[in-house]
Coordinates of C-alpha atoms in Angstrom, one line a residue:
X1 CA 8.9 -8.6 14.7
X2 CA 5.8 -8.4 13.0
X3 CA 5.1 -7.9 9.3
X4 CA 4.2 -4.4 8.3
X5 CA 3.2 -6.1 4.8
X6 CA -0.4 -7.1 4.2
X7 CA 0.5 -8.4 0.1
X8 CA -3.7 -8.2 -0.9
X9 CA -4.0 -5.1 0.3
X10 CA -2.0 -1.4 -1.0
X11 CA -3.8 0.6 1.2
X12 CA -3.2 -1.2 5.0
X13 CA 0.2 -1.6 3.5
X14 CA 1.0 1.7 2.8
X15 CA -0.6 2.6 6.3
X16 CA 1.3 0.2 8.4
X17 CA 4.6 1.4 6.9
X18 CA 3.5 5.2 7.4
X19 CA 2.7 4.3 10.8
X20 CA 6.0 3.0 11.5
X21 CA 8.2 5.7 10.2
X22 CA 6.0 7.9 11.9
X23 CA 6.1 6.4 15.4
X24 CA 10.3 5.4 14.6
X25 CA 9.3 2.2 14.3
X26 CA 12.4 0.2 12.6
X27 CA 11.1 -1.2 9.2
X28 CA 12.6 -4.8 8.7
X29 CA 15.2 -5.5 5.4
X30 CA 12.2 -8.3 4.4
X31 CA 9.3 -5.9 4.9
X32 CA 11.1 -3.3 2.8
X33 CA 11.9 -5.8 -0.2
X34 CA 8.5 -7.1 0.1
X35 CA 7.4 -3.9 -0.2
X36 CA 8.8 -2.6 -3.8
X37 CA 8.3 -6.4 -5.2
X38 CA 4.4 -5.3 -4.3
X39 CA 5.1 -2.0 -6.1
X40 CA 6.9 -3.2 -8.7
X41 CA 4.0 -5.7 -9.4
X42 CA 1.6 -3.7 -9.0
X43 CA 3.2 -0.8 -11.1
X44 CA 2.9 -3.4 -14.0
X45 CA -1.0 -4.6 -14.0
X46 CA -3.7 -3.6 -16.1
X47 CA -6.4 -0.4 -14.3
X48 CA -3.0 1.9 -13.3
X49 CA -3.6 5.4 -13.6
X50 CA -0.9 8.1 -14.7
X51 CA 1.3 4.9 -14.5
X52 CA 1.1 4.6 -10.8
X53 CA 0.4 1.6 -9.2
X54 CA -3.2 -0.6 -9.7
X55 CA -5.5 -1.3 -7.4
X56 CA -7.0 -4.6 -7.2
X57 CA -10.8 -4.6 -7.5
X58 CA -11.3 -6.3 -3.6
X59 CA -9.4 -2.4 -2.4
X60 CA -11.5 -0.4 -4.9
X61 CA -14.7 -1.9 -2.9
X62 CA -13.3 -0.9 0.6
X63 CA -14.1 1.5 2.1
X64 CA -10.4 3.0 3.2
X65 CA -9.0 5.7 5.1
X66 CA -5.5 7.3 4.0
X67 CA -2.8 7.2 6.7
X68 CA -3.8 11.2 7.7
X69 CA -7.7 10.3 8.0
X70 CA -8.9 11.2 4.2
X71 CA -11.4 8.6 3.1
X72 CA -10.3 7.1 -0.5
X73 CA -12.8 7.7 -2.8
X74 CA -11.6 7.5 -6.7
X75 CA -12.3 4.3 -8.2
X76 CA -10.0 4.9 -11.5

């Protein structure tokens, strides 16, 4: 089974994982630890808003789209 967890990058992350629940996909025990140790992490570094979860500077300069199709475009 293949990793759902791509750890330099939130966004693909998030997708992959909305992907699979949406399709039924079964979500591995790893891929789900890995998972909230990259939320956890990321919950704890400087440039989080409303004390979410940071974005590293490399994912604030893609140019992403949301699992549903909705470009990302803050840059808090």
């Amino acid at each position: 089974m293949k990793t759902l967890i791509i750890s330099s990058n939130l966004w693909e992350t998030v997708d992959n994982l909305s992907g699979a629940l949406f399709t039924g996909e079964r979500i591995s025990f790893a891929d789900k630890t890995a998972f909230a140790k990259m939320l956890t992490t990321r919950h704890k570094m400087p440039g989080r808003y409303a004390n979410m979860f940071a974005l590293t500077k490399s994912e604030l300069s893609r140019k992403t789209k949301l699992f549903t199709g909705e470009p990302v475009t803050s840059n808090v």
